[in-house]
Amino acid sequence: MALADSTLLVLRLVVGLIFAAHGAQKAFGWWNGPGIEGWQKIVAGMRFQPAPLWTVVSVGAELIGGLLVAIGLFTPVAATALIGQSVVIILKAHLPKGFWNKNGGIEFPLALAAGVLAILGIGPGAYSADGLIGFGLVEPLLWVLLAVGLGGGLAAYGLTRVTPAPQPAAEQR
């Protein structure tokens, strides 16, 4: 099992630290990121209200969730938050731009979502904080967490959908 646990460690580190880095861009402005104030303006522009709440939720999911996945601590819960965040990212920001990453499409966030989904389904492996402390969930609870992550992301996306106001009927003569 050493090979499987080693590859899970690599997967967790790569996926978790990429998410955490994106969260740090949003929170602190690192690596040419918008910083928390800039990110809040972007969140408001995407029609998430109240914007301050959704700013904290999205930054927390990416920054804290990414770090927790990377070290393998409370992995199912952290992975669930990242799956929910991924659903929102893909549907709200990237899907309208197509598939390819060079156009801002879903290619890159979809790969990250698949990685975190694999981590949720397989578990963090022996080389993780969860492995050291014996934290894990039985499979039925993992399905519940997956449903919560997907459902939460879809609900957040749905709350921002704007239905055009009905237009008055044309006056008949």
Coordinates of C-alpha atoms in Angstrom, one line a residue:
M1 CA 0.0 0.0 0.0
A2 CA 3.0 2.3 0.2
L3 CA 2.7 3.2 -3.5
A4 CA -1.0 4.0 -3.3
D5 CA -0.6 6.0 -0.1
S6 CA 2.4 7.9 -1.7
T7 CA 0.4 8.8 -4.8
L8 CA -2.5 9.9 -2.7
L9 CA -0.1 12.2 -0.8
V10 CA 1.1 13.7 -4.1
L11 CA -2.5 14.2 -5.3
R12 CA -3.6 15.8 -2.0
L13 CA -0.6 18.1 -1.9
V14 CA -1.0 19.2 -5.6
V15 CA -4.8 19.7 -5.5
G16 CA -4.9 21.1 -2.0
L17 CA -2.1 23.6 -2.5
I18 CA -3.5 24.8 -5.8
F19 CA -6.8 25.5 -4.1
A20 CA -5.0 27.1 -1.2
A21 CA -3.0 29.3 -3.5
H22 CA -6.1 30.5 -5.3
G23 CA -7.6 31.3 -1.8
A24 CA -4.5 33.2 -0.9
Q25 CA -4.8 35.2 -4.1
K26 CA -8.3 36.2 -3.1
A27 CA -7.6 36.8 0.6
F28 CA -4.2 38.5 0.5
G29 CA -3.6 39.6 -3.1
W30 CA -0.6 37.2 -3.4
W31 CA 0.6 36.2 -6.9
N32 CA -1.3 39.0 -8.6
G33 CA -4.6 38.1 -7.0
P34 CA -7.4 40.7 -6.3
G35 CA -7.1 40.7 -2.5
I36 CA -10.1 40.5 -0.2
E37 CA -11.6 43.9 -1.3
G38 CA -11.1 43.2 -4.9
W39 CA -12.5 39.7 -4.6
Q40 CA -15.6 41.1 -2.8
K41 CA -16.2 43.4 -5.7
I42 CA -15.9 40.4 -8.1
V43 CA -18.3 38.4 -5.9
A44 CA -20.8 41.2 -5.9
G45 CA -20.4 41.6 -9.7
M46 CA -21.4 37.9 -10.0
R47 CA -24.6 38.7 -8.0
F48 CA -23.8 36.8 -4.8
Q49 CA -25.6 38.6 -2.0
P50 CA -24.6 39.4 0.6
A51 CA -21.2 39.8 -1.0
P52 CA -19.2 39.9 2.2
L53 CA -20.6 36.6 3.3
W54 CA -20.0 34.8 0.0
T55 CA -16.5 36.4 -0.1
V56 CA -15.6 34.8 3.2
V57 CA -17.2 31.5 2.2
S58 CA -15.4 31.2 -1.1
V59 CA -12.0 32.3 0.3
G60 CA -12.4 30.0 3.3
A61 CA -13.4 27.0 1.2
E62 CA -10.3 27.5 -1.0
L63 CA -7.7 28.6 1.5
I64 CA -8.6 26.6 4.5
G65 CA -10.2 23.6 2.6
G66 CA -7.1 23.5 0.4
L67 CA -4.7 23.5 3.3
L68 CA -6.7 20.8 5.1
V69 CA -6.8 18.6 2.0
A70 CA -3.1 19.1 1.5
I71 CA -2.2 17.8 5.0
G72 CA -5.1 15.3 5.0
L73 CA -6.9 16.7 8.1
F74 CA -10.7 16.3 8.2
T75 CA -10.3 15.5 4.6
P76 CA -13.9 14.5 3.8
V77 CA -15.3 17.8 5.2
A78 CA -12.6 19.9 3.5
A79 CA -13.1 18.0 0.2
T80 CA -16.8 18.6 0.4
A81 CA -16.2 22.4 0.7
L82 CA -13.9 22.3 -2.3
I83 CA -16.4 20.3 -4.4
G84 CA -19.1 22.9 -3.6
Q85 CA -16.7 25.7 -4.5
S86 CA -15.8 23.9 -7.7
V87 CA -19.4 23.6 -8.8
V88 CA -19.8 27.4 -8.3
I89 CA -16.5 28.2 -10.0
I90 CA -17.2 26.0 -13.0
L91 CA -20.9 27.1 -13.5
K92 CA -20.6 30.8 -12.7
A93 CA -17.1 31.8 -14.0
H94 CA -15.8 29.2 -16.4
L95 CA -18.7 27.4 -18.2
P96 CA -19.7 30.5 -20.2
K97 CA -16.2 30.6 -21.6
G98 CA -16.1 27.1 -23.1
F99 CA -13.8 24.2 -22.3
W100 CA -10.3 25.3 -22.9
N101 CA -8.3 27.0 -20.1
K102 CA -6.6 29.5 -22.5
N103 CA -10.0 31.1 -23.0
G104 CA -10.9 30.9 -19.3
G105 CA -12.9 27.7 -19.8
I106 CA -13.7 24.8 -17.5
E107 CA -10.6 22.6 -18.3
F108 CA -8.5 23.6 -15.2
P109 CA -11.2 23.9 -12.5
L110 CA -12.8 20.6 -13.8
A111 CA -9.5 18.8 -13.4
L112 CA -9.2 20.2 -9.8
A113 CA -12.7 19.2 -9.1
A114 CA -12.0 15.6 -10.3
G115 CA -8.9 15.5 -8.2
V116 CA -10.7 16.5 -5.0
L117 CA -13.6 14.2 -5.9
A118 CA -11.1 11.3 -6.1
I119 CA -9.7 12.3 -2.7
L120 CA -13.1 12.3 -1.2
G121 CA -14.0 8.9 -2.7
I122 CA -10.7 7.1 -1.9
G123 CA -9.7 8.9 1.3
P124 CA -6.6 10.7 2.2
G125 CA -4.4 7.6 2.6
A126 CA -2.1 6.5 5.4
Y127 CA 0.3 9.5 4.9
S128 CA -2.1 12.0 6.2
A129 CA -3.1 13.7 9.5
D130 CA -6.4 11.7 9.3
G131 CA -4.4 8.5 9.0
L132 CA -2.4 9.4 12.0
I133 CA -5.4 10.2 14.2
G134 CA -7.7 7.6 12.7
F135 CA -10.3 10.0 11.4
G136 CA -12.5 8.7 8.6
L137 CA -16.1 8.3 7.6
V138 CA -18.1 5.3 6.5
E139 CA -19.1 5.2 2.9
P140 CA -22.8 6.2 3.4
L141 CA -21.6 9.4 5.1
L142 CA -19.3 10.1 2.2
W143 CA -22.3 10.0 -0.2
V144 CA -24.1 12.4 2.1
L145 CA -21.1 14.8 2.0
L146 CA -20.8 14.5 -1.8
A147 CA -24.5 15.4 -2.0
V148 CA -24.0 18.3 0.4
G149 CA -21.1 19.6 -1.7
L150 CA -22.8 19.3 -5.0
G151 CA -26.1 20.5 -3.7
G152 CA -24.6 23.5 -1.9
G153 CA -22.7 24.5 -5.0
L154 CA -25.7 24.2 -7.1
A155 CA -27.8 26.1 -4.6
A156 CA -25.3 28.9 -4.4
Y157 CA -25.2 29.1 -8.2
G158 CA -29.0 29.0 -8.4
L159 CA -29.3 31.9 -6.0
T160 CA -27.3 34.1 -8.4
R161 CA -29.3 33.3 -11.5
V162 CA -31.1 36.4 -12.7
T163 CA -34.4 36.0 -14.4
P164 CA -35.2 38.9 -16.6
A165 CA -38.1 41.0 -15.5
P166 CA -41.3 40.3 -17.4
Q167 CA -41.9 42.8 -20.2
P168 CA -45.3 44.4 -20.5
A169 CA -47.4 43.0 -23.3
A170 CA -47.4 45.0 -26.4
E171 CA -50.4 47.3 -26.6
Q172 CA -53.1 45.9 -28.9
R173 CA -55.1 48.2 -31.2

